[in-house]
Coordinates of C-alpha atoms and ligand atoms in Angstrom, one line a residue:
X150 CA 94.2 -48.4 54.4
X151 CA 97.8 -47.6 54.6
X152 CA 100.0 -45.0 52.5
X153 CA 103.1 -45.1 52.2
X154 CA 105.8 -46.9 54.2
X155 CA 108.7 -45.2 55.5
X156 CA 112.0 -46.4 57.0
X157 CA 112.5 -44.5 60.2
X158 CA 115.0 -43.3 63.0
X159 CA 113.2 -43.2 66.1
X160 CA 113.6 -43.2 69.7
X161 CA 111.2 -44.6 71.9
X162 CA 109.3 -42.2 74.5
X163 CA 106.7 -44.2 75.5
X164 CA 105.1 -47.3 74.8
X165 CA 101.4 -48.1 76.3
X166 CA 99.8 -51.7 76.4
X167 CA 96.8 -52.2 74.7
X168 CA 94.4 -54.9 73.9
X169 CA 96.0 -58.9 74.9
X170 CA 98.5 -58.2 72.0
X171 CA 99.0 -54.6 71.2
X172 CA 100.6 -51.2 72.1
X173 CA 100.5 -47.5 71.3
X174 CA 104.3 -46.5 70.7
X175 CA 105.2 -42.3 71.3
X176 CA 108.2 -42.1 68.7
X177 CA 110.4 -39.5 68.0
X178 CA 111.1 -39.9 64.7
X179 CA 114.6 -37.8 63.1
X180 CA 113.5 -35.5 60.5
X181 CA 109.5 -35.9 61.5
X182 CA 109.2 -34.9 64.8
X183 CA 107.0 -37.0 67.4
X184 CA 104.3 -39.6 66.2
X185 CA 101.8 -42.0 68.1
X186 CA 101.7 -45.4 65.9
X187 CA 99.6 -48.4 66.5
X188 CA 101.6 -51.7 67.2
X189 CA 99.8 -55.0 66.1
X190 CA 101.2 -58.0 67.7
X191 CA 103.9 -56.0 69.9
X192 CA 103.6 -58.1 72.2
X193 CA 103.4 -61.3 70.9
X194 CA 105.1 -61.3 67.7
X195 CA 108.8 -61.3 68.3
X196 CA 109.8 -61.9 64.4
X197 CA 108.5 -58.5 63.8
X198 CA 109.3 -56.8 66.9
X199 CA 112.3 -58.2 68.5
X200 CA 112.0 -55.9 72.6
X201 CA 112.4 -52.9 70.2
X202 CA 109.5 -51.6 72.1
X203 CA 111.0 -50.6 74.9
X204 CA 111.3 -47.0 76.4
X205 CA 114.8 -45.3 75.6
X206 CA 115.6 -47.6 72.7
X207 CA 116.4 -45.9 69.5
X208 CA 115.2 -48.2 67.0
X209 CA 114.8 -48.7 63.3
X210 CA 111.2 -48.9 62.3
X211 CA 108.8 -49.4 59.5
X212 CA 105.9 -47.2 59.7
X213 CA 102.8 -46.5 57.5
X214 CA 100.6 -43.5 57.6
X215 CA 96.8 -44.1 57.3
X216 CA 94.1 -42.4 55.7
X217 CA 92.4 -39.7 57.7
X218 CA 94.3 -41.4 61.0
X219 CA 96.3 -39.6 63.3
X220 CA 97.7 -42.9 64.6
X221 CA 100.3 -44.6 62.2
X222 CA 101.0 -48.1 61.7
X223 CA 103.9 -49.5 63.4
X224 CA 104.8 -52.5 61.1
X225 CA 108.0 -53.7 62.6
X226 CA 111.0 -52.2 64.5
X227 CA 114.9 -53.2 65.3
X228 CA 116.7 -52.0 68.0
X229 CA 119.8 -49.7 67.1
X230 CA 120.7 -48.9 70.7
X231 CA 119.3 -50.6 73.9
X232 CA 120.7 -48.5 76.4
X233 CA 120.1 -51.8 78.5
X234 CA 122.2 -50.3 81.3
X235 CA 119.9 -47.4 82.0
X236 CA 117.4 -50.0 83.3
X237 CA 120.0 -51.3 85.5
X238 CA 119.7 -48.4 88.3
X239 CA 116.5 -47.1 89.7
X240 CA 117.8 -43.4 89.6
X241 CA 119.1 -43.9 86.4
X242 CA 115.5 -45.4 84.7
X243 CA 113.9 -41.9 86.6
X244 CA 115.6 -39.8 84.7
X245 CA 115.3 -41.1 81.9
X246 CA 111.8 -41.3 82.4
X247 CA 111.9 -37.7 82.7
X248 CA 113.9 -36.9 80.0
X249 CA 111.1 -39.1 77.7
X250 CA 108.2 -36.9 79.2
X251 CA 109.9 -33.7 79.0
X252 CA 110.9 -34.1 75.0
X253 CA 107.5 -35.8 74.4
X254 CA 105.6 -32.8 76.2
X255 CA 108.1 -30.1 74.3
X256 CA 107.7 -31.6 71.1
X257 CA 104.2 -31.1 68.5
X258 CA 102.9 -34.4 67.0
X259 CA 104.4 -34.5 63.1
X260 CA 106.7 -31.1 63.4
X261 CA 110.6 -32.0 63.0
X262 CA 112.2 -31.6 66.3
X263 CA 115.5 -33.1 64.9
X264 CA 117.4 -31.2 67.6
X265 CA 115.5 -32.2 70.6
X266 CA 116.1 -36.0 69.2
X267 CA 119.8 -35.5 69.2
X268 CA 119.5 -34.0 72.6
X269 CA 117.7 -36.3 74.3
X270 CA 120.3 -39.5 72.4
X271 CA 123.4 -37.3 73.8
X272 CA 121.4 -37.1 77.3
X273 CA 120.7 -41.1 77.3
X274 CA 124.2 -41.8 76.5
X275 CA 125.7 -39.9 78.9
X276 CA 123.2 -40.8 81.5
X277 CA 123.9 -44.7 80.7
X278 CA 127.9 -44.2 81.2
X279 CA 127.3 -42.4 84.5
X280 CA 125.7 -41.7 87.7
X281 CA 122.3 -39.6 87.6
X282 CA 122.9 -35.8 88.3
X283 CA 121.0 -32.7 89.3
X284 CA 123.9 -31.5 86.4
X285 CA 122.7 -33.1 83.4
X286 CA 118.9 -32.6 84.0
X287 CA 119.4 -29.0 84.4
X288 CA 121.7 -28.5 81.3
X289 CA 118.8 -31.3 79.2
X290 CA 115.9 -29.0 80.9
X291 CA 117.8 -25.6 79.3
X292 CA 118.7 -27.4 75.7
X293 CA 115.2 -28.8 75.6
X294 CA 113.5 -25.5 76.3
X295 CA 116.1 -23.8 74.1
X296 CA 115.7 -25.7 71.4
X297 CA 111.6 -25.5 71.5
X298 CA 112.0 -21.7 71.5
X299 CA 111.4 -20.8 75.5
X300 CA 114.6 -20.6 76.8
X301 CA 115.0 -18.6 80.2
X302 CA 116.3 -15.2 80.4
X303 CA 119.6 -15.8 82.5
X304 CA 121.3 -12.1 82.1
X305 CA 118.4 -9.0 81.7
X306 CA 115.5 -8.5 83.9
X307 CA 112.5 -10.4 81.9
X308 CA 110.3 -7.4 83.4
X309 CA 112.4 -4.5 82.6
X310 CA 115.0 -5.3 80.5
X311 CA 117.7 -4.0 82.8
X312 CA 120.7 -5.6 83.3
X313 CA 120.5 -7.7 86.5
X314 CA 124.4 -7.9 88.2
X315 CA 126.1 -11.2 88.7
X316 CA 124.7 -13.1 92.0
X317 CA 121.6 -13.7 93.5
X318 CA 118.2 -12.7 91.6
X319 CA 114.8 -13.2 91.9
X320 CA 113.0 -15.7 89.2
X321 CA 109.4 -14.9 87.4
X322 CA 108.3 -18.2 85.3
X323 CA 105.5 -15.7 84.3
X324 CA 107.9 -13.1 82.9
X325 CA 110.1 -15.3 81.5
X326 CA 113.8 -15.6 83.8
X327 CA 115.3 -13.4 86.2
X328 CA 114.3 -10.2 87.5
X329 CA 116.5 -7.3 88.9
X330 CA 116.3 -5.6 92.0
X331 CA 113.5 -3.3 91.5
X332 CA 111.0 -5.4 89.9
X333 CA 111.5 -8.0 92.8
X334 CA 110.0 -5.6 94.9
X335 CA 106.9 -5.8 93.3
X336 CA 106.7 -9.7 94.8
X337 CA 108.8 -12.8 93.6
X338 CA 108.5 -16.0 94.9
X339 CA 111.6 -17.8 93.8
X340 CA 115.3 -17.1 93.4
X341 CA 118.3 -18.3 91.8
X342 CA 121.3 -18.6 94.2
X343 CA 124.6 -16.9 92.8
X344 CA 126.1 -20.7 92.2
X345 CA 122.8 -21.8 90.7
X346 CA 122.6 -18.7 88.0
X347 CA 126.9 -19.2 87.6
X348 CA 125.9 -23.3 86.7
X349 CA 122.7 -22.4 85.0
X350 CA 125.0 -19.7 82.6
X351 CA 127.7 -22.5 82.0
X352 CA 125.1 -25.2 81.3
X353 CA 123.3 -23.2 78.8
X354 CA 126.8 -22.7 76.8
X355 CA 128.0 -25.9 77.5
X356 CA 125.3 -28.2 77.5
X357 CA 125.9 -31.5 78.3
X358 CA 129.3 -31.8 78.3
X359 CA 129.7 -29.3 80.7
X360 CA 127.1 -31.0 83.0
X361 CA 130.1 -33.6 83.5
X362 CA 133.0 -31.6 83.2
X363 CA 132.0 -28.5 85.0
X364 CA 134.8 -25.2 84.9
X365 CA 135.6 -23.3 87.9
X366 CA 133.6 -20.1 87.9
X367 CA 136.3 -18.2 88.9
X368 CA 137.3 -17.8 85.1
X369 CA 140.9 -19.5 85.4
X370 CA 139.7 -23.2 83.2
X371 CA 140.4 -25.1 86.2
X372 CA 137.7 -27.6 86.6
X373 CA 135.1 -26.8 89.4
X374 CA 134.5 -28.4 92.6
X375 CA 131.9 -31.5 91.4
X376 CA 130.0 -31.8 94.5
X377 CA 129.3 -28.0 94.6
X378 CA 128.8 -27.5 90.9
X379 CA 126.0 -30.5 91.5
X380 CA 124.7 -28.5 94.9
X381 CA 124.2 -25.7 92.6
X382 CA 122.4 -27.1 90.2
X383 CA 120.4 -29.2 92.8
X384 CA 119.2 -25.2 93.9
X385 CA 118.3 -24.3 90.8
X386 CA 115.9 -27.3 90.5
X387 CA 112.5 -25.5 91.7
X388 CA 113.0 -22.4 89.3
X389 CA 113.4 -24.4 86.4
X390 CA 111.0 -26.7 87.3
X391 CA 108.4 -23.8 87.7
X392 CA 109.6 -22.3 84.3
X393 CA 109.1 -25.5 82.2
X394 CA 105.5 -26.1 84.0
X395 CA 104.7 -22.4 82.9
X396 CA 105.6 -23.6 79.9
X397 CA 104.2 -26.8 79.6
X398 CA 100.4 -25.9 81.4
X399 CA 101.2 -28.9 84.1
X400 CA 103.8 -30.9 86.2
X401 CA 105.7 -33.6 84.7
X402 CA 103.9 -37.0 86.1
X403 CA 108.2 -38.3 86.2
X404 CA 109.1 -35.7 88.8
X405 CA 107.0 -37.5 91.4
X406 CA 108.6 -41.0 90.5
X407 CA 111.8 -38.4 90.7
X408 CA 111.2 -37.9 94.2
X409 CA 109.8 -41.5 95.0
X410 CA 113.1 -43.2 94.7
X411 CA 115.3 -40.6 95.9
X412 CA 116.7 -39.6 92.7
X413 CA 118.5 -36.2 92.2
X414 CA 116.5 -33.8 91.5
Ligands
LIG239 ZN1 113.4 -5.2 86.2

C-alpha cells in the first residue's frame, strides 16, 4: 500500500530495465538524499512518463513511499532539464556516467545530500556547454568527497601532521592525503606532482569554476596555461582515484568505460 505522495526534485543517476514494462530508477532527490523507486509502465506508458527516465535528467517526479518497502513508487515524472547534448559526445556521456556513479556511491539511501545534488547539476551543466576535462572531474571528485566528509589532506602530512612544503609529495589513500618527507621514507606508492598538488589546491577553493577558468599559480590573477593546468590535473588522476576507492571499498565500474573510449581521465 502506498503513503504518502510527494512532489519531488530529482536527478536521475541510474535507471535499470526490469520486467517487459518496468524500471528501477536511482534518484537523487533535493532535500531527501538518494532513493531507489519502482517505475510501473516506464517503459510503455508515455502519458505518465514522457523519456523522463533517462540518466542525467533532472526531473519533476511523483513518488509514494510504501509500507515496510525500501523501494518507493515512482508514479510519474517530467523532465525539467534534458541535458540532451551530453548524449551527443561519447566522452561527454562517460563522464557523466561517472559523475552518476561517483554521487550515487558517496551518497546513503534517504539521508539529504542536498549539496552533492547541486554539485553534480553545476557539473552536468558545465560538462554539456563544454568539452570533457581531466579539470572538472578532479575539482567534482574533491567537492563530492568534500562534501561527504572525506576530503583529502592537501597541506599537512596525514601521518604526522607536519607541514609538508610546496611541490612534490608523496600520497597515502590509507592515511588520508599527502605525506612529508620523513614519513615517505617509511614506503609510499604514489605522488602528487608540484602542478598536480598547485591544481588540486586551486580546485578545492575554486571548484568548478576554476576547473574552466584556471589562475596562473604564480599568484599574479593571470589566467593559467589551459593545456598545462589540464596536464596537471590529468597527473593527479591516479591519487585521487586511489583515495575515493579507499573510500568507497571498490573501483568505479565508469572508469573503465572512462578508459574504453578514450575519454580524459
Ligand atoms: Zn609526516
Amino acid at each position: 500500500m502506498d503513503l504518502r505522495a510527494h512532489r519531488v526534485d530529482a536527478l536521475v543517476l541510474r535507471a535499470i530495465a526490469y520486467g517487459e514494462a518496468d524500471a528501477v530508477v536511482h534518484l537523487l532527490v533535493r532535500g531527501r538524499g538518494r532513493i531507489s523507486a519502482f517505475a510501473r509502465g516506464a517503459r510503455s506508458s508515455r502519458k505518465r512518463f514522457g523519456g523522463a527516465l533517462e540518466p542525467f535528467q533532472r526531473v519533476e517526479a511523483l513518488v509514494a513511499e510504501r509500507e515496510g518497502q525500501e523501494l518507493w513508487a515512482l508514479r510519474e515524472a517530467r523532465v525539467v532539464e534534458g541535458h540532451a547534448r551530453l548524449r551527443e559526445d561519447l566522452h561527454r556521456i562517460a563522464h557523466a556516467g561517472y559523475a552518476a556513479e561517483l554521487i550515487h556511491d558517496l551518497t546513503r539511501a534517504g539521508q539529504p545530500a542536498d549539496g552533492l545534488f547541486t554539485l553534480l547539476e553545476e557539473f552536468l551543466t558545465r560538462l554539456e556547454a563544454g568539452a570533457a576535462t581531466s579539470a572538472r572531474l578532479r575539482a567534482l571528485e574533491l567537492l563530492a568527497l568534500e562534501a561527504a566528509g572525506f576530503a583529502p589532506e592537501l597541506a599537512a602530512c596525514a601521518r604526522c601532521g607536519s607541514e609538508v612544503p610546496q611541490g612534490r609529495a608523496g600520497f597515502d589513500p590509507d592515511a588520508g592525503g599527502v605525506i612529508c618527507q620523513r614519513c615517505t621514507q617509511l614506503g609510499t606508492p604514489l605522488a602528487l606532482s608540484h602542478g598536480a598538488r598547485a591544481a588540486l589546491r586551486q580546485l578545492r577553493t575554486g571548484g568548478l569554476s576554476a576547473a574552466d577558468a584556471p589562475a596562473s599559480a604564480d599568484g599574479s590573477g593571470r589566467p593559467a596555461d589551459a593545456r598545462a593546468f589540464e596536464d596537471a590535473c590529468a597527473q593527479a588522476q591516479r591519487p585521487l582515484r586511489a583515495f575515493l576507492q579507499h573510500h568507497i571499498g571498490r573501483a568505479l565500474r565508469s572508469s573503465e568505460f572512462l578508459a574504453q573510449v578514450g575519454a580524459p581521465q
